[in-house]
Amino acid sequence: LDDTLPIVIIGTGLAGYHLAREFRKLDQRTPLVLITGDDGTFYSKPLLSASLAHGKSPQQLATATAEEMAKELNAEILVHTHVTDLDRAAKRLSLVSDSGGITAELAYARLVLATGANCAPLPPIEGDGQSRLFRVNSLADYHRFRTALANRKRVLLIGAGLIGCEFANDLIQAGFTVEVVDLQPWPLANLLPEAAGRDIQASLENAGVRFHFGHSIRQLDRQAGGIRTQLSDGTTIEADIALAALGLAPNTGLAEVAGLETGRGIVTNRQLQTSDPDIFALGDCAEVDGHNLFYVAPLTQSARALAQTLAGTPTPVEYGCLPVAVKTTLRPTVVCPPRNRHNSGDWKVTRLSDGIVAEYVDSSGQLQGFALTGSGIAQRDTLSQRCQPLMA
Ligand code: FAD
């Protein structure tokens, strides 16, 4: 390898920055370049759905500027710069900057894709109300949403998954009225058994949240200062603004253009190596040995392993049991989603006086996942120790 050429990381989300930090602990010399389409601010993305109730502004969530990160990491950080092409044979990237569309090329020794995910496309919705429909997957998105919330009261949330429920929890405690619509029959239905979902639903309803399950949005129209929506069963809801939290789609476009193998995400082996031996991927964009996970814990583990590999010690990542704390503070919840939901297992639910313990046990009696609410979350460590690792 030409050691005058940099290691280039595309993306300054938690994946890109965690990797750069871990790498600099091991190697202070190799040139490092990070490229981002945004302004490179370092922030904790999970706080976006848990900041209103604590009165935290978007500005307060920004913990370091790109300039400060560049100093800390002894790295060059190219902000507002989009990688538009990847020539694997020449090991070169094409860059376009926001300011006047200046184009440039950059050669790399090794390349890391930490390009994250985008909000999944919305299902078709009739009407002219889309301009009041917000989505939040970045600090800039959140800033737009928070600005639009000023002097408004009624929020319509589309999606009662993990992020939708966290926003419902946050908005209701900050004094908004909140109506939530979801096609599924209970909250976090893709992750939790019904008993745990209903338990969270009850706590949020006690605080004032109104749920509409089993329905989609048919029509969204603007009306004086707000929106009016019609659900598939004909129910109408009026609100001031709407927020859609309908899941994510990994950013695989650049990898596809470059002919790298992609599936749900950019396909890598356990060493985070793509189908090109000099290109690696981690975070929301990556499908690591079959696992495409949109959580912080897998990306921090990936960052540690990949830093070792890039510093000269090939190191596989090993995902153990990875429980996620759901920030529904009105009903604390921890979920460790089962890997093979459809694999002849079943939820075994125990009701406590003040919570739920649900264990997902497969046909051979092995614990494959769990969901805990209320006082049940005290069992997090015990169950984590018993639970099968994601990567056996
Ligand atoms: P991103 O943060 O999406 O970063 C992608 C980067 O790539 C950006 O810098 C972007 O500019 C850059 N980029 C992409 N394409 C290009 C290109 N072509 N050229 C240049 N730059 C490019 N996880 C948990 O574990 N617990 C939680 O409680 C939790 N809460 C969450 C709450 C919310 C509201 C959201 C949205 C997510 C939450 N998550 C949570 C998920 C977690 O935040 C993400 O898994 C994680 O932040 C993803 O980081 P990333 O670096 O992979 O991607």
Tab-separated table of C-alpha atoms and ligand atoms in Angstrom:
chain	number	residue	atom	x	y	z
A	1	LEU	CA	0.000	0.000	0.000
A	2	ASP	CA	1.082	3.567	-0.728
A	3	ASP	CA	1.159	5.028	2.776
A	4	THR	CA	1.128	8.598	1.480
A	5	LEU	CA	-2.438	8.005	0.311
A	6	PRO	CA	-5.143	8.471	2.951
A	7	ILE	CA	-7.643	6.163	4.463
A	8	VAL	CA	-10.901	7.827	3.397
A	9	ILE	CA	-14.123	7.515	5.382
A	10	ILE	CA	-17.348	8.604	3.650
A	11	GLY	CA	-19.764	9.757	6.353
A	12	THR	CA	-19.424	11.649	9.632
A	13	GLY	CA	-22.342	10.088	11.489
A	14	LEU	CA	-21.693	8.014	14.585
A	15	ALA	CA	-20.201	5.228	12.442
A	16	GLY	CA	-17.667	7.409	10.619
A	17	TYR	CA	-16.625	9.408	13.688
A	18	HIS	CA	-16.469	6.399	16.033
A	19	LEU	CA	-14.256	4.589	13.550
A	20	ALA	CA	-11.953	7.600	13.161
A	21	ARG	CA	-11.624	7.908	16.952
A	22	GLU	CA	-10.878	4.213	17.399
A	23	PHE	CA	-8.369	4.276	14.544
A	24	ARG	CA	-6.494	7.267	15.959
A	25	LYS	CA	-6.069	5.400	19.276
A	26	LEU	CA	-4.016	2.857	17.308
A	27	ASP	CA	-2.424	4.916	14.544
A	28	GLN	CA	-1.629	8.636	14.777
A	29	ARG	CA	0.276	8.905	11.483
A	30	THR	CA	-1.664	7.522	8.524
A	31	PRO	CA	-3.430	10.363	6.674
A	32	LEU	CA	-7.155	10.293	7.343
A	33	VAL	CA	-9.829	12.080	5.306
A	34	LEU	CA	-13.520	12.163	6.189
A	35	ILE	CA	-16.111	13.345	3.667
A	36	THR	CA	-19.679	14.337	4.422
A	37	GLY	CA	-22.622	15.744	2.527
A	38	ASP	CA	-23.724	17.601	5.689
A	39	ASP	CA	-21.850	20.102	7.889
A	40	GLY	CA	-19.941	17.438	9.838
A	41	THR	CA	-21.341	18.400	13.255
A	42	PHE	CA	-20.805	15.652	15.832
A	43	TYR	CA	-24.044	14.833	17.651
A	44	SER	CA	-25.736	11.846	19.213
A	45	LYS	CA	-28.523	10.904	16.821
A	46	PRO	CA	-30.555	8.952	19.439
A	47	LEU	CA	-31.132	12.220	21.326
A	48	LEU	CA	-33.210	13.592	18.426
A	49	SER	CA	-36.274	11.727	19.684
A	50	ALA	CA	-35.717	12.582	23.353
A	51	SER	CA	-34.854	16.277	23.576
A	52	LEU	CA	-38.057	18.309	23.604
A	53	ALA	CA	-39.195	17.303	27.060
A	54	HIS	CA	-35.793	18.312	28.450
A	55	GLY	CA	-35.953	21.653	26.635
A	56	LYS	CA	-32.825	20.903	24.590
A	57	SER	CA	-32.500	22.889	21.389
A	58	PRO	CA	-31.002	21.380	18.217
A	59	GLN	CA	-27.965	23.630	18.770
A	60	GLN	CA	-27.424	22.147	22.234
A	61	LEU	CA	-27.290	18.650	20.717
A	62	ALA	CA	-24.280	19.582	18.610
A	63	THR	CA	-21.320	18.577	20.756
A	64	ALA	CA	-18.475	19.427	18.347
A	65	THR	CA	-18.085	21.236	15.032
A	66	ALA	CA	-16.363	19.603	12.064
A	67	GLU	CA	-13.396	21.906	12.668
A	68	GLU	CA	-13.095	20.697	16.273
A	69	MET	CA	-13.406	17.075	15.121
A	70	ALA	CA	-10.708	17.608	12.471
A	71	LYS	CA	-8.334	18.862	15.189
A	72	GLU	CA	-9.184	16.052	17.602
A	73	LEU	CA	-8.755	13.379	14.939
A	74	ASN	CA	-5.785	14.910	13.156
A	75	ALA	CA	-7.838	14.442	10.008
A	76	GLU	CA	-8.998	16.427	7.019
A	77	ILE	CA	-12.794	16.734	6.970
A	78	LEU	CA	-14.504	17.767	3.733
A	79	VAL	CA	-17.958	19.109	4.619
A	80	HIS	CA	-20.915	19.795	2.307
A	81	THR	CA	-19.162	17.505	-0.165
A	82	HIS	CA	-20.862	14.584	-1.909
A	83	VAL	CA	-19.094	11.566	-3.265
A	84	THR	CA	-20.755	11.026	-6.617
A	85	ASP	CA	-18.605	8.289	-8.125
A	86	LEU	CA	-16.205	5.577	-7.051
A	87	ASP	CA	-13.632	4.219	-9.528
A	88	ARG	CA	-12.400	1.038	-7.869
A	89	ALA	CA	-9.786	0.230	-10.504
A	90	ALA	CA	-8.107	3.652	-10.118
A	91	LYS	CA	-8.988	3.845	-6.378
A	92	ARG	CA	-10.404	7.322	-6.879
A	93	LEU	CA	-13.485	9.191	-5.706
A	94	SER	CA	-15.324	11.960	-7.564
A	95	LEU	CA	-16.463	14.761	-5.263
A	96	VAL	CA	-18.969	17.559	-5.765
A	97	SER	CA	-19.191	20.350	-3.220
A	98	ASP	CA	-22.405	22.192	-2.373
A	99	SER	CA	-20.752	25.572	-2.908
A	100	GLY	CA	-21.041	26.087	-6.637
A	101	GLY	CA	-20.837	22.408	-7.490
A	102	ILE	CA	-17.020	22.375	-7.626
A	103	THR	CA	-15.848	18.916	-8.616
A	104	ALA	CA	-12.641	17.211	-7.549
A	105	GLU	CA	-11.037	13.804	-7.391
A	106	LEU	CA	-9.483	12.100	-4.401
A	107	ALA	CA	-7.321	8.968	-4.370
A	108	TYR	CA	-7.518	6.551	-1.435
A	109	ALA	CA	-5.408	3.722	-0.087
A	110	ARG	CA	-8.374	2.155	1.625
A	111	LEU	CA	-11.954	3.344	1.693
A	112	VAL	CA	-14.687	3.039	4.328
A	113	LEU	CA	-18.360	3.519	3.497
A	114	ALA	CA	-20.235	4.897	6.519
A	115	THR	CA	-23.001	6.441	4.443
A	116	GLY	CA	-25.873	5.645	6.811
A	117	ALA	CA	-29.485	5.235	5.794
A	118	ASN	CA	-32.235	7.476	4.514
A	119	CYS	CA	-35.879	7.600	5.511
A	120	ALA	CA	-37.709	4.876	3.621
A	121	PRO	CA	-39.919	6.131	0.795
A	122	LEU	CA	-43.445	7.113	1.826
A	123	PRO	CA	-46.371	5.095	0.544
A	124	PRO	CA	-48.495	7.088	-1.928
A	125	ILE	CA	-50.673	9.647	-0.114
A	126	GLU	CA	-53.273	11.810	-1.894
A	127	GLY	CA	-53.585	15.540	-1.227
A	128	ASP	CA	-51.448	18.665	-0.964
A	129	GLY	CA	-50.441	18.351	2.709
A	130	GLN	CA	-46.997	16.824	2.127
A	131	SER	CA	-45.304	20.200	2.684
A	132	ARG	CA	-46.289	19.953	6.357
A	133	LEU	CA	-45.065	16.380	6.635
A	134	PHE	CA	-41.651	16.096	8.286
A	135	ARG	CA	-39.137	13.270	8.610
A	136	VAL	CA	-36.228	13.176	11.031
A	137	ASN	CA	-33.011	11.278	10.419
A	138	SER	CA	-30.391	13.998	10.907
A	139	LEU	CA	-29.700	17.053	13.027
A	140	ALA	CA	-30.643	19.283	10.056
A	141	ASP	CA	-33.988	17.455	9.661
A	142	TYR	CA	-34.586	17.869	13.378
A	143	HIS	CA	-33.807	21.579	13.207
A	144	ARG	CA	-36.426	21.977	10.441
A	145	PHE	CA	-38.987	20.014	12.452
A	146	ARG	CA	-38.348	21.959	15.661
A	147	THR	CA	-38.609	25.284	13.831
A	148	ALA	CA	-41.917	24.221	12.266
A	149	LEU	CA	-43.221	23.166	15.706
A	150	ALA	CA	-42.937	26.702	17.091
A	151	ASN	CA	-46.362	28.057	18.059
A	152	ARG	CA	-48.043	24.804	17.047
A	153	LYS	CA	-49.831	22.392	19.285
A	154	ARG	CA	-51.277	19.369	17.483
A	155	VAL	CA	-48.906	16.791	16.006
A	156	LEU	CA	-49.865	13.839	13.847
A	157	LEU	CA	-47.312	11.010	13.991
A	158	ILE	CA	-47.306	8.476	11.187
A	159	GLY	CA	-45.677	5.271	12.429
A	160	ALA	CA	-45.701	3.711	15.909
A	161	GLY	CA	-42.364	1.932	15.671
A	162	LEU	CA	-39.380	2.598	17.911
A	163	ILE	CA	-38.758	6.144	16.692
A	164	GLY	CA	-42.463	7.039	16.361
A	165	CYS	CA	-43.153	5.954	19.958
A	166	GLU	CA	-40.099	7.820	21.250
A	167	PHE	CA	-41.314	11.002	19.551
A	168	ALA	CA	-44.840	10.452	20.940
A	169	ASN	CA	-43.336	10.087	24.419
A	170	ASP	CA	-41.246	13.246	23.984
A	171	LEU	CA	-43.912	15.435	22.344
A	172	ILE	CA	-46.662	14.576	24.844
A	173	GLN	CA	-44.400	15.429	27.773
A	174	ALA	CA	-43.478	18.713	26.121
A	175	GLY	CA	-47.162	19.733	26.094
A	176	PHE	CA	-48.216	18.867	22.522
A	177	THR	CA	-51.297	16.892	21.632
A	178	VAL	CA	-50.285	13.729	19.797
A	179	GLU	CA	-52.233	11.374	17.530
A	180	VAL	CA	-50.404	8.338	16.151
A	181	VAL	CA	-51.468	6.319	13.100
A	182	ASP	CA	-50.044	2.910	12.218
A	183	LEU	CA	-51.090	0.057	9.963
A	184	GLN	CA	-49.878	-2.452	12.554
A	185	PRO	CA	-52.088	-3.560	15.458
A	186	TRP	CA	-49.922	-2.354	18.399
A	187	PRO	CA	-46.834	-0.195	19.095
A	188	LEU	CA	-43.429	-1.510	17.980
A	189	ALA	CA	-45.217	-4.487	16.455
A	190	ASN	CA	-42.129	-5.512	14.461
A	191	LEU	CA	-40.068	-5.820	17.649
A	192	LEU	CA	-42.413	-6.625	20.547
A	193	PRO	CA	-45.060	-9.219	21.328
A	194	GLU	CA	-48.564	-7.837	21.809
A	195	ALA	CA	-48.451	-7.834	25.635
A	196	ALA	CA	-45.360	-5.605	25.736
A	197	GLY	CA	-46.667	-3.334	22.955
A	198	ARG	CA	-50.023	-2.861	24.719
A	199	ASP	CA	-48.189	-2.124	27.970
A	200	ILE	CA	-46.331	0.781	26.338
A	201	GLN	CA	-49.543	1.877	24.601
A	202	ALA	CA	-51.361	2.109	27.953
A	203	SER	CA	-48.635	4.298	29.483
A	204	LEU	CA	-48.572	6.642	26.504
A	205	GLU	CA	-52.390	6.797	26.419
A	206	ASN	CA	-52.479	7.630	30.128
A	207	ALA	CA	-50.311	10.611	29.317
A	208	GLY	CA	-52.717	11.696	26.548
A	209	VAL	CA	-51.409	10.103	23.323
A	210	ARG	CA	-54.168	8.842	21.003
A	211	PHE	CA	-53.434	5.824	18.800
A	212	HIS	CA	-55.183	4.725	15.594
A	213	PHE	CA	-54.012	1.202	14.773
A	214	GLY	CA	-54.736	-0.885	11.701
A	215	HIS	CA	-55.135	2.131	9.400
A	216	SER	CA	-53.085	3.910	6.791
A	217	ILE	CA	-53.188	7.558	5.730
A	218	ARG	CA	-55.321	7.891	2.616
A	219	GLN	CA	-55.320	11.660	2.190
A	220	LEU	CA	-53.328	14.561	3.640
A	221	ASP	CA	-54.553	18.078	2.838
A	222	ARG	CA	-53.427	21.538	3.839
A	223	GLN	CA	-55.979	23.624	5.603
A	224	ALA	CA	-55.718	27.040	7.241
A	225	GLY	CA	-52.477	26.855	9.211
A	226	GLY	CA	-52.515	23.082	9.492
A	227	ILE	CA	-53.403	19.756	7.934
A	228	ARG	CA	-56.361	17.463	7.708
A	229	THR	CA	-55.881	13.770	7.151
A	230	GLN	CA	-58.221	10.995	6.267
A	231	LEU	CA	-57.465	7.423	7.315
A	232	SER	CA	-58.305	4.293	5.360
A	233	ASP	CA	-61.417	3.739	7.536
A	234	GLY	CA	-62.695	7.271	6.805
A	235	THR	CA	-61.687	8.772	10.197
A	236	THR	CA	-60.434	12.352	9.863
A	237	ILE	CA	-57.765	13.898	12.081
A	238	GLU	CA	-56.821	17.555	12.157
A	239	ALA	CA	-53.338	18.603	13.216
A	240	ASP	CA	-50.903	21.472	12.831
A	241	ILE	CA	-48.011	19.420	11.456
A	242	ALA	CA	-47.195	15.776	10.793
A	243	LEU	CA	-44.087	13.690	11.381
A	244	ALA	CA	-43.565	10.394	9.553
A	245	ALA	CA	-41.394	7.733	11.205
A	246	LEU	CA	-41.694	4.854	8.782
A	247	GLY	CA	-38.308	3.178	8.881
A	248	LEU	CA	-35.044	3.492	7.018
A	249	ALA	CA	-33.423	2.351	3.790
A	250	PRO	CA	-29.604	1.932	3.747
A	251	ASN	CA	-27.645	4.265	1.441
A	252	THR	CA	-26.230	1.727	-0.968
A	253	GLY	CA	-26.310	3.868	-4.148
A	254	LEU	CA	-22.589	4.591	-4.352
A	255	ALA	CA	-21.705	0.956	-3.653
A	256	GLU	CA	-24.108	-0.194	-6.361
A	257	VAL	CA	-22.690	2.231	-8.936
A	258	ALA	CA	-19.222	0.897	-8.114
A	259	GLY	CA	-20.362	-2.704	-8.570
A	260	LEU	CA	-19.959	-3.746	-4.922
A	261	GLU	CA	-22.198	-6.527	-3.673
A	262	THR	CA	-25.324	-5.197	-1.977
A	263	GLY	CA	-28.337	-6.834	-0.394
A	264	ARG	CA	-30.441	-5.013	2.179
A	265	GLY	CA	-27.259	-3.015	2.841
A	266	ILE	CA	-23.685	-2.999	1.545
A	267	VAL	CA	-22.639	-6.614	1.999
A	268	THR	CA	-19.568	-7.211	4.183
A	269	ASN	CA	-17.937	-10.148	5.901
A	270	ARG	CA	-17.209	-10.098	9.642
A	271	GLN	CA	-14.098	-8.036	8.989
A	272	LEU	CA	-16.417	-5.344	7.602
A	273	GLN	CA	-14.803	-5.922	4.211
A	274	THR	CA	-16.976	-5.513	1.118
A	275	SER	CA	-16.607	-7.516	-2.082
A	276	ASP	CA	-13.605	-5.212	-2.817
A	277	PRO	CA	-10.763	-6.046	-0.377
A	278	ASP	CA	-9.764	-2.356	-0.025
A	279	ILE	CA	-13.275	-1.114	0.708
A	280	PHE	CA	-15.055	-1.554	4.044
A	281	ALA	CA	-18.495	-0.582	5.360
A	282	LEU	CA	-20.096	-0.137	8.782
A	283	GLY	CA	-23.110	1.471	10.453
A	284	ASP	CA	-26.646	1.799	9.069
A	285	CYS	CA	-25.463	1.312	5.455
A	286	ALA	CA	-23.796	-2.070	6.071
A	287	GLU	CA	-25.100	-5.609	6.021
A	288	VAL	CA	-22.503	-7.331	8.176
A	289	ASP	CA	-22.506	-11.093	7.703
A	290	GLY	CA	-26.259	-10.894	6.991
A	291	HIS	CA	-27.121	-8.370	9.753
A	292	ASN	CA	-28.361	-4.901	8.713
A	293	LEU	CA	-28.962	-3.183	12.067
A	294	PHE	CA	-29.940	0.456	12.645
A	295	TYR	CA	-28.566	0.785	16.189
A	296	VAL	CA	-25.560	2.335	17.888
A	297	ALA	CA	-24.214	-0.757	19.697
A	298	PRO	CA	-23.393	-2.745	16.531
A	299	LEU	CA	-21.693	0.235	14.931
A	300	THR	CA	-19.472	0.904	17.967
A	301	GLN	CA	-18.417	-2.763	18.009
A	302	SER	CA	-17.803	-2.610	14.266
A	303	ALA	CA	-15.745	0.573	14.670
A	304	ARG	CA	-13.466	-1.085	17.247
A	305	ALA	CA	-12.862	-4.161	15.099
A	306	LEU	CA	-12.393	-2.221	11.858
A	307	ALA	CA	-9.931	0.188	13.493
A	308	GLN	CA	-7.782	-2.821	14.405
A	309	THR	CA	-8.003	-4.171	10.867
A	310	LEU	CA	-7.081	-0.825	9.301
A	311	ALA	CA	-4.188	-0.476	11.745
A	312	GLY	CA	-2.769	-3.816	10.608
A	313	THR	CA	-4.393	-6.484	12.813
A	314	PRO	CA	-7.246	-8.144	10.893
A	315	THR	CA	-10.065	-8.419	13.442
A	316	PRO	CA	-13.594	-9.753	12.940
A	317	VAL	CA	-16.543	-8.167	14.685
A	318	GLU	CA	-18.639	-10.473	16.828
A	319	TYR	CA	-22.138	-9.272	17.602
A	320	GLY	CA	-23.232	-10.733	20.914
A	321	CYS	CA	-26.659	-10.105	22.395
A	322	LEU	CA	-27.459	-6.445	21.634
A	323	PRO	CA	-30.322	-5.096	23.775
A	324	VAL	CA	-31.694	-1.655	22.832
A	325	ALA	CA	-33.155	0.755	25.399
A	326	VAL	CA	-36.304	2.300	23.931
A	327	LYS	CA	-36.513	5.924	25.143
A	328	THR	CA	-40.213	5.782	26.033
A	329	THR	CA	-39.482	7.237	29.454
A	330	LEU	CA	-43.184	7.016	30.412
A	331	ARG	CA	-42.715	3.231	30.220
A	332	PRO	CA	-39.026	2.251	30.227
A	333	THR	CA	-38.522	-0.557	27.731
A	334	VAL	CA	-35.623	-2.737	26.621
A	335	VAL	CA	-35.770	-4.962	23.585
A	336	CYS	CA	-33.379	-7.513	22.204
A	337	PRO	CA	-35.097	-8.419	18.934
A	338	PRO	CA	-34.952	-12.130	18.133
A	339	ARG	CA	-32.741	-12.887	15.152
A	340	ASN	CA	-35.003	-15.495	13.573
A	341	ARG	CA	-38.532	-14.367	14.411
A	342	HIS	CA	-40.025	-16.873	12.026
A	343	ASN	CA	-37.881	-19.746	13.160
A	344	SER	CA	-40.216	-21.985	15.152
A	345	GLY	CA	-39.909	-19.896	18.303
A	346	ASP	CA	-42.486	-18.337	20.559
A	347	TRP	CA	-42.856	-15.449	22.980
A	348	LYS	CA	-43.313	-16.550	26.609
A	349	VAL	CA	-44.842	-13.638	28.493
A	350	THR	CA	-44.712	-13.069	32.267
A	351	ARG	CA	-46.796	-10.213	33.669
A	352	LEU	CA	-45.293	-8.456	36.688
A	353	SER	CA	-47.310	-6.115	38.891
A	354	ASP	CA	-45.649	-3.221	37.098
A	355	GLY	CA	-44.272	-4.476	33.815
A	356	ILE	CA	-43.740	-7.278	31.348
A	357	VAL	CA	-40.996	-9.842	30.822
A	358	ALA	CA	-41.256	-11.519	27.404
A	359	GLU	CA	-38.724	-14.152	26.364
A	360	TYR	CA	-38.431	-15.418	22.805
A	361	VAL	CA	-37.518	-19.088	23.091
A	362	ASP	CA	-36.817	-21.334	20.091
A	363	SER	CA	-37.884	-24.946	19.658
A	364	SER	CA	-34.699	-26.219	21.321
A	365	GLY	CA	-35.359	-24.097	24.434
A	366	GLN	CA	-32.688	-21.461	23.657
A	367	LEU	CA	-33.384	-17.813	24.490
A	368	GLN	CA	-33.164	-15.916	21.169
A	369	GLY	CA	-34.424	-12.505	22.259
A	370	PHE	CA	-36.444	-10.649	24.873
A	371	ALA	CA	-38.616	-7.619	25.545
A	372	LEU	CA	-38.909	-5.942	28.952
A	373	THR	CA	-41.131	-3.102	30.125
A	374	GLY	CA	-41.565	-1.261	33.427
A	375	SER	CA	-39.970	-3.058	36.392
A	376	GLY	CA	-39.125	-5.921	33.988
A	377	ILE	CA	-36.117	-3.956	32.712
A	378	ALA	CA	-34.266	-4.991	35.904
A	379	GLN	CA	-33.832	-8.383	34.181
A	380	ARG	CA	-31.848	-6.930	31.300
A	381	ASP	CA	-28.426	-8.177	32.423
A	382	THR	CA	-29.557	-11.654	33.496
A	383	LEU	CA	-31.373	-12.251	30.211
A	384	SER	CA	-28.537	-10.744	28.154
A	385	GLN	CA	-26.175	-13.311	29.651
A	386	ARG	CA	-28.520	-16.171	28.763
A	387	CYS	CA	-29.465	-14.922	25.295
A	388	GLN	CA	-27.855	-16.450	22.206
A	389	PRO	CA	-25.377	-14.130	20.469
A	390	LEU	CA	-26.410	-12.670	17.102
A	391	MET	CA	-23.238	-14.067	15.562
A	392	ALA	CA	-22.713	-17.578	16.829
B	1	FAD	P1	-25.735	8.465	9.582
B	1	FAD	O1	-25.843	9.142	10.885
B	1	FAD	O2	-26.945	8.456	8.698
B	1	FAD	O3	-24.523	9.144	8.817
B	1	FAD	C1	-24.340	9.012	7.423
B	1	FAD	C2	-23.281	9.990	6.950
B	1	FAD	O4	-22.967	9.687	5.589
B	1	FAD	C3	-23.678	11.448	6.986
B	1	FAD	O5	-22.571	12.207	7.442
B	1	FAD	C4	-23.950	11.772	5.501
B	1	FAD	O6	-23.723	13.133	5.194
B	1	FAD	C5	-22.897	10.884	4.839
B	1	FAD	N1	-23.115	10.514	3.426
B	1	FAD	C6	-23.994	9.606	2.917
B	1	FAD	N2	-23.837	9.495	1.580
B	1	FAD	C7	-22.825	10.347	1.237
B	1	FAD	C8	-22.182	10.689	0.010
B	1	FAD	N3	-22.514	10.111	-1.163
B	1	FAD	N4	-21.195	11.624	0.015
B	1	FAD	C9	-20.812	12.196	1.190
B	1	FAD	N5	-21.374	11.899	2.390
B	1	FAD	C10	-22.361	10.991	2.401
B	1	FAD	N6	-30.012	3.670	17.929
B	1	FAD	C11	-29.834	3.126	19.165
B	1	FAD	O7	-29.029	2.201	19.311
B	1	FAD	N7	-30.528	3.582	20.251
B	1	FAD	C12	-31.419	4.596	20.136
B	1	FAD	O8	-32.034	4.985	21.134
B	1	FAD	C13	-31.624	5.203	18.863
B	1	FAD	N8	-32.479	6.238	18.713
B	1	FAD	C14	-32.627	6.822	17.495
B	1	FAD	C15	-33.486	7.909	17.359
B	1	FAD	C16	-33.655	8.531	16.124
B	1	FAD	C17	-34.601	9.697	16.004
B	1	FAD	C18	-32.969	8.041	14.990
B	1	FAD	C19	-33.166	8.685	13.647
B	1	FAD	C20	-32.107	6.954	15.101
B	1	FAD	C21	-31.915	6.341	16.352
B	1	FAD	N9	-31.043	5.260	16.520
B	1	FAD	C22	-30.878	4.696	17.757
B	1	FAD	C23	-30.252	4.740	15.388
B	1	FAD	C24	-28.819	5.321	15.391
B	1	FAD	O9	-28.865	6.688	15.692
B	1	FAD	C25	-28.183	5.061	14.022
B	1	FAD	O10	-28.072	3.648	13.886
B	1	FAD	C26	-26.809	5.698	13.849
B	1	FAD	O11	-26.782	7.036	14.253
B	1	FAD	C27	-26.372	5.574	12.375
B	1	FAD	O12	-25.137	6.185	12.182
B	1	FAD	P2	-24.397	6.129	10.773
B	1	FAD	O13	-23.110	6.877	10.966
B	1	FAD	O14	-24.336	4.741	10.262
B	1	FAD	O15	-25.335	6.917	9.739
